[in-house]
CSV table of C-alpha atoms and ligand atoms in Angstrom, one decimal:
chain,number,residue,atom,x,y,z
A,243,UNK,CA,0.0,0.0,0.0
A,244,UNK,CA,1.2,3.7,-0.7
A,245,UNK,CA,-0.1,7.1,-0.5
A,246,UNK,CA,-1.6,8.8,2.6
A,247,UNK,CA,-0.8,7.4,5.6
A,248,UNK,CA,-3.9,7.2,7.9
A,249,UNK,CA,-2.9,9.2,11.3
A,250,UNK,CA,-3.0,6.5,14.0
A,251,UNK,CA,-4.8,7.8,17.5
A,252,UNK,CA,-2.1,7.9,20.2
A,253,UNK,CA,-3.5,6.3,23.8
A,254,UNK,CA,-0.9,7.0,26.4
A,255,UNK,CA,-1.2,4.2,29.1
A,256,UNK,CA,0.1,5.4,33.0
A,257,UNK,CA,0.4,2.2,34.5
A,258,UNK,CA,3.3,0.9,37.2
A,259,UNK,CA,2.2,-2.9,36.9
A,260,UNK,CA,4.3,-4.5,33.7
A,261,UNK,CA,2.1,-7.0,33.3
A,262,UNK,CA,-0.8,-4.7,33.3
A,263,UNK,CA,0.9,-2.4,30.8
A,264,UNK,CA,1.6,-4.9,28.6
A,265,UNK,CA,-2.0,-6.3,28.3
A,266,UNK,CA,-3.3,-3.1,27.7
A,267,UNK,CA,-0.7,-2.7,25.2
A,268,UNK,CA,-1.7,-5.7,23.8
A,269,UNK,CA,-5.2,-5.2,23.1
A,270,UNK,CA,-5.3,-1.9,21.4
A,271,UNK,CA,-1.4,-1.6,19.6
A,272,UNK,CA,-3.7,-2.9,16.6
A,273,UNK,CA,-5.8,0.4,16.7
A,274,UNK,CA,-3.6,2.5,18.2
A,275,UNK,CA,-0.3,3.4,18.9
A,276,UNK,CA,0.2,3.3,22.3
A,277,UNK,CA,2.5,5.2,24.6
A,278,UNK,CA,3.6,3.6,27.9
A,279,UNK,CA,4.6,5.3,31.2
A,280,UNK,CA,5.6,3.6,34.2
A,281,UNK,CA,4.9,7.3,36.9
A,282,UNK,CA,2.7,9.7,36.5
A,283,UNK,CA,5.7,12.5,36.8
A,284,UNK,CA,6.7,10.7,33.6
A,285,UNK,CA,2.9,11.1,32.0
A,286,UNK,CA,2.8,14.6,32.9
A,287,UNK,CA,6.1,15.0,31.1
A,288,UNK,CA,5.6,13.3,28.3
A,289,UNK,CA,2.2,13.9,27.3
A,290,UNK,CA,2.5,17.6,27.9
A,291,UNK,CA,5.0,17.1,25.1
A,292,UNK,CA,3.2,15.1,22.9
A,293,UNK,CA,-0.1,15.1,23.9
A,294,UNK,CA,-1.8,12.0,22.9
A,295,UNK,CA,-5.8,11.7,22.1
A,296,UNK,CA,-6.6,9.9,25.4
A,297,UNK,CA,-4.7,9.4,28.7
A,298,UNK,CA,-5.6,5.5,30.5
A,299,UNK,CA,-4.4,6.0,34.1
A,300,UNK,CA,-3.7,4.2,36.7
A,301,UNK,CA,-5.2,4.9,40.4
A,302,UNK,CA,-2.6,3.0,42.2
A,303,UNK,CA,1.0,4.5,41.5
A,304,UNK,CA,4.2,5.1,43.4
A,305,UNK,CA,4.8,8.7,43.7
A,306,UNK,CA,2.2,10.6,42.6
A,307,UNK,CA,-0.9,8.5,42.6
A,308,UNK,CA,-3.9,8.4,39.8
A,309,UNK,CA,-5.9,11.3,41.4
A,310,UNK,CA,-3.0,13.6,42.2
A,311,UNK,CA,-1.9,12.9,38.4
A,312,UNK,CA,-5.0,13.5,37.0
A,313,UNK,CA,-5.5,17.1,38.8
A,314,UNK,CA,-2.2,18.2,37.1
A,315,UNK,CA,-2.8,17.3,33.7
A,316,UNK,CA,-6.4,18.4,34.0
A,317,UNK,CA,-3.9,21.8,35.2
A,318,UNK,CA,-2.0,21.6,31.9
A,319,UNK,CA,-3.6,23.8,28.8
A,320,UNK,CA,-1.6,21.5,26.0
A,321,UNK,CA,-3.6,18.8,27.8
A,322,UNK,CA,-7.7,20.5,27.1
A,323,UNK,CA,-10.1,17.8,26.0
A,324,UNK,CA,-7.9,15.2,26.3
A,325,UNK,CA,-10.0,12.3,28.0
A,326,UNK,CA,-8.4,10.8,31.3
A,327,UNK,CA,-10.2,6.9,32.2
A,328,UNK,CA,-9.4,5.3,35.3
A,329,UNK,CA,-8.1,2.3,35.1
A,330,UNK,CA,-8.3,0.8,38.7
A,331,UNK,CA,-8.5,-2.6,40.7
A,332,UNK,CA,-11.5,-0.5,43.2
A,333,UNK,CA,-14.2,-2.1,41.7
A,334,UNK,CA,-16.2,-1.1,44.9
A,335,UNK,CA,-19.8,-0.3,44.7
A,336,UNK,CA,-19.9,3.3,43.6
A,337,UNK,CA,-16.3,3.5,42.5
A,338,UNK,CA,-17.4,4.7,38.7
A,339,UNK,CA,-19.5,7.3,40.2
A,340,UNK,CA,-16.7,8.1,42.4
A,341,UNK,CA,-13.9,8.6,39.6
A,342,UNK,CA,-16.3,10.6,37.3
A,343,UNK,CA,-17.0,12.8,40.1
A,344,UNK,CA,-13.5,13.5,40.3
A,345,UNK,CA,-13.1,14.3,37.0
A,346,UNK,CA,-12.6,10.9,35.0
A,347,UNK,CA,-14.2,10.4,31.6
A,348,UNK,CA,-14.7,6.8,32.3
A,349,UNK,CA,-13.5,3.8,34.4
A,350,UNK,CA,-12.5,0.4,33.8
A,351,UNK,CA,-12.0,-1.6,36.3
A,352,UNK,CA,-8.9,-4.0,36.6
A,353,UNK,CA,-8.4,-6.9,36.0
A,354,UNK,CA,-9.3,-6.6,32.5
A,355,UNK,CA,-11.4,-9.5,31.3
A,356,UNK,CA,-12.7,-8.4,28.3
A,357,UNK,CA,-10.7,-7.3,26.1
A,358,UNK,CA,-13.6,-5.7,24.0
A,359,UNK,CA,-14.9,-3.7,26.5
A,360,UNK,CA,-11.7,-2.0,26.9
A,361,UNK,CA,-11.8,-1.3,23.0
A,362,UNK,CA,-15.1,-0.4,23.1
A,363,UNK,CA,-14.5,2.4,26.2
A,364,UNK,CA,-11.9,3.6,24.7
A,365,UNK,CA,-13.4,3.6,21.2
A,366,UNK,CA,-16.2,6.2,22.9
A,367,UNK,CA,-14.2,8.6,24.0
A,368,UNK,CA,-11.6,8.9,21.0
A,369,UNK,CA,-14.6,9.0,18.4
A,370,UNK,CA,-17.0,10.6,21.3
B,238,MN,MN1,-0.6,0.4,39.9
């Protein structure tokens, strides 16, 4: 094939857990290409420079965690209308509400089972 190349979405992926990273990874490198951070200082970094078309973080992180990350790139203009879903292993009753009240676009809670419903949540809010 030649001519235009078709602009791949970016989905940057804040996640401390390898394994966790790499499944995530897995199920959407097809779609997307996806950007891996291992600390939220590093997300804030790097996606300020390169801001990608939606942010999947992680709640549970050394340093920083998931909510103090999202307040600062929620903080950072380059960042406006960039979608932020949790990604989190509090699957408690009222945990989505909770996360959208704080300013998440979505949740998905971890582990992740199905692989489509990850596609399909992220697939909203790219196209959304
Ligand atoms: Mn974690």
């Amino acid at each position: 094939m030649h001519g235009a190349a078709v602009a791949r979405r970016t989905v940057a992926i804040v996640e401390d857990n390898a394994d966790n990273r790499m499944l995530v990874g897995a199920i959407l490198e097809r779609s997307y290409d996806v950007v891996p951070y291992m600390s939220g200082q590093d997300a804030i970094l790097g996606c300020h420079e390169t801001p990608p078309d939606l942010i999947l973080l992680d709640i549970s992180l050394p340093g920083m965690d998931g909510t103090q990350v999202l307040r600062a790139l929620r903080a950072d203009a380059a960042l406006a209308g960039v979608p932020i879903m949790a990604l989190t292993a509090d699957a408690m009753a009222g945990a989505r509400e909770m996360y959208l009240q704080m300013g998440f676009d979505d949740y998905i809670p971890k582990p992740i089972v199905n692989a489509q419903d990850l596609r399909d949540a992220v697939g909203r809010l790219i196209r959304g």
